[in-house]
């Protein structure tokens, strides 16, 4: 099974609503990152949260990290059609070298 | 802004052909990575490089090799392409700082017939 697993696999909401997606992981981490991928394109980094941080904000994005539960959540507030994309969490595992381990992603569709 | 470019967006090759995928970054990053992305499996690391001529195997290196002769360029080589290597290939780069943000190229969608 994956080090990082996103939940749900797919999410469909109306424009203006909030979107929440979750990431669970198995081993200790140094940081956790969220990336966005528009259809058929490369990934774009959204936000990085370190293991000693509990919450971080960037514009309409809010990320939380609970190391005791080995989980993170990404909240997108007031979603827009342009937020339609796949969202991936990536974990920087303790002792994992320079590698990141990516989950399988959440597909978000924001409808007008 | 960091720019990571990949030599082709789409590529069609025949089984048994030797395939070269090239990646170039313009931000003097030490680390470069090659991933493949398949539906339901997410991104899986094939190889990465932390310096010129240095490389390390990722999670799925079988059937692939890499070359890094210059700092800005990282090539992925499929010695003898097979149909199970049909996939989306993504290149990324990052600074030497431990486990920091990776910057991705647009991807190459490879079809092996």
CSV table of C-alpha atoms in Angstrom, one decimal, chain A:
chain,number,residue,atom,x,y,z
A,1,UNK,CA,0.0,0.0,0.0
A,2,UNK,CA,1.0,3.6,-0.5
A,3,UNK,CA,2.9,5.7,2.0
A,4,UNK,CA,0.6,8.5,1.2
A,5,UNK,CA,-3.1,7.8,0.4
A,6,UNK,CA,-5.5,10.5,-0.4
A,7,UNK,CA,-9.2,10.4,0.4
A,8,UNK,CA,-11.6,10.7,-1.3
A,9,UNK,CA,-10.4,9.5,-4.7
A,10,UNK,CA,-12.8,11.8,-6.4
A,11,UNK,CA,-14.8,14.8,-5.3
A,12,UNK,CA,-17.3,16.9,-7.1
A,13,UNK,CA,-18.6,20.2,-5.7
A,14,UNK,CA,-20.3,23.4,-6.9
A,15,UNK,CA,-18.3,26.6,-7.4
A,16,UNK,CA,-18.2,28.6,-4.2
A,17,UNK,CA,-18.2,25.6,-1.9
A,18,UNK,CA,-15.2,24.4,0.1
A,19,UNK,CA,-13.3,21.3,-0.9
A,20,UNK,CA,-11.5,19.1,1.7
A,21,UNK,CA,-9.2,16.3,0.9
A,22,UNK,CA,-7.2,14.1,3.2
A,23,UNK,CA,-3.9,12.3,3.1
A,24,UNK,CA,-2.8,9.5,5.4
A,25,UNK,CA,0.7,8.1,5.7
A,26,UNK,CA,2.4,5.3,7.5
A,27,UNK,CA,5.9,6.3,8.6
A,28,UNK,CA,7.5,9.3,10.3
A,29,UNK,CA,8.0,12.4,8.1
A,30,UNK,CA,10.1,15.5,7.9
A,31,UNK,CA,7.5,17.4,5.9
A,32,UNK,CA,4.4,16.9,3.8
A,33,UNK,CA,3.7,18.7,0.6
A,34,UNK,CA,0.6,19.2,-1.6
A,35,UNK,CA,0.8,19.4,-5.4
A,36,UNK,CA,-1.8,20.1,-8.0
A,37,UNK,CA,-1.9,18.6,-11.5
A,38,UNK,CA,-4.1,19.9,-14.2
A,39,UNK,CA,-5.3,17.4,-16.8
A,40,UNK,CA,-2.3,15.9,-18.7
A,41,UNK,CA,0.2,18.4,-17.3
A,42,UNK,CA,3.0,18.4,-14.8
A,43,UNK,CA,2.6,18.9,-11.1
A,44,UNK,CA,2.7,22.3,-9.4
A,45,UNK,CA,3.8,22.7,-5.8
A,46,UNK,CA,1.1,24.3,-3.6
A,47,UNK,CA,2.3,24.2,0.0
A,48,UNK,CA,4.8,22.5,2.3
A,49,UNK,CA,4.1,21.8,6.0
A,50,UNK,CA,6.9,20.7,8.3
A,51,UNK,CA,6.5,18.0,10.9
A,52,UNK,CA,6.7,20.5,13.8
A,53,UNK,CA,3.9,22.7,12.2
A,54,UNK,CA,0.2,22.0,12.7
A,55,UNK,CA,-1.4,24.4,10.3
A,56,UNK,CA,-0.4,26.5,7.3
A,57,UNK,CA,-2.2,28.9,5.0
A,58,UNK,CA,-1.6,30.1,1.5
A,59,UNK,CA,-4.3,32.2,-0.1
A,60,UNK,CA,-7.5,30.1,-0.3
A,61,UNK,CA,-5.5,27.0,0.8
A,62,UNK,CA,-5.4,25.7,4.4
A,63,UNK,CA,-3.3,22.7,5.3
A,64,UNK,CA,-3.3,20.9,8.6
A,65,UNK,CA,-1.0,18.2,9.8
A,66,UNK,CA,-1.6,15.8,12.7
A,67,UNK,CA,1.5,13.7,13.2
A,68,UNK,CA,-0.1,11.6,16.0
A,69,UNK,CA,-2.7,10.4,13.5
A,70,UNK,CA,-0.3,10.5,10.6
A,71,UNK,CA,-2.7,12.5,8.5
A,72,UNK,CA,-3.0,15.8,6.7
A,73,UNK,CA,-5.9,17.7,5.1
A,74,UNK,CA,-6.0,20.3,2.4
A,75,UNK,CA,-8.9,22.7,2.4
A,76,UNK,CA,-9.7,24.9,-0.6
A,77,UNK,CA,-12.1,27.6,0.3
A,78,UNK,CA,-14.6,29.3,-2.1
A,79,UNK,CA,-13.6,26.9,-4.9
A,80,UNK,CA,-13.6,28.0,-8.5
A,81,UNK,CA,-13.9,26.1,-11.8
A,82,UNK,CA,-10.2,26.7,-12.3
A,83,UNK,CA,-9.5,24.6,-9.2
A,84,UNK,CA,-10.6,21.5,-11.1
A,85,UNK,CA,-7.5,19.3,-11.0
A,86,UNK,CA,-5.9,16.3,-9.3
A,87,UNK,CA,-4.3,17.0,-5.9
A,88,UNK,CA,-1.5,14.9,-4.6
A,89,UNK,CA,0.2,14.7,-1.2
A,90,UNK,CA,3.9,13.9,-1.0
A,91,UNK,CA,5.7,12.8,2.1
A,92,UNK,CA,9.4,13.4,2.9
A,93,UNK,CA,10.0,10.4,4.9
A,94,UNK,CA,12.6,10.4,7.8
A,95,UNK,CA,15.7,8.6,6.5
A,96,UNK,CA,14.3,8.7,3.0
A,97,UNK,CA,17.1,10.7,1.4
A,98,UNK,CA,16.1,13.4,-1.1
A,99,UNK,CA,13.0,11.5,-2.3
A,100,UNK,CA,9.4,12.4,-1.9
A,101,UNK,CA,6.7,9.6,-1.9
A,102,UNK,CA,3.6,10.6,-3.7
A,103,UNK,CA,0.1,9.3,-3.1
A,104,UNK,CA,-2.5,8.4,-5.8
A,105,UNK,CA,-4.3,11.7,-5.7
A,106,UNK,CA,-7.8,13.1,-5.3
A,107,UNK,CA,-9.6,14.2,-8.5
A,108,UNK,CA,-11.5,17.4,-7.8
A,109,UNK,CA,-14.2,18.7,-10.1
A,110,UNK,CA,-15.7,22.1,-9.5
A,111,UNK,CA,-18.9,22.7,-11.4
A,112,UNK,CA,-20.4,26.0,-12.4
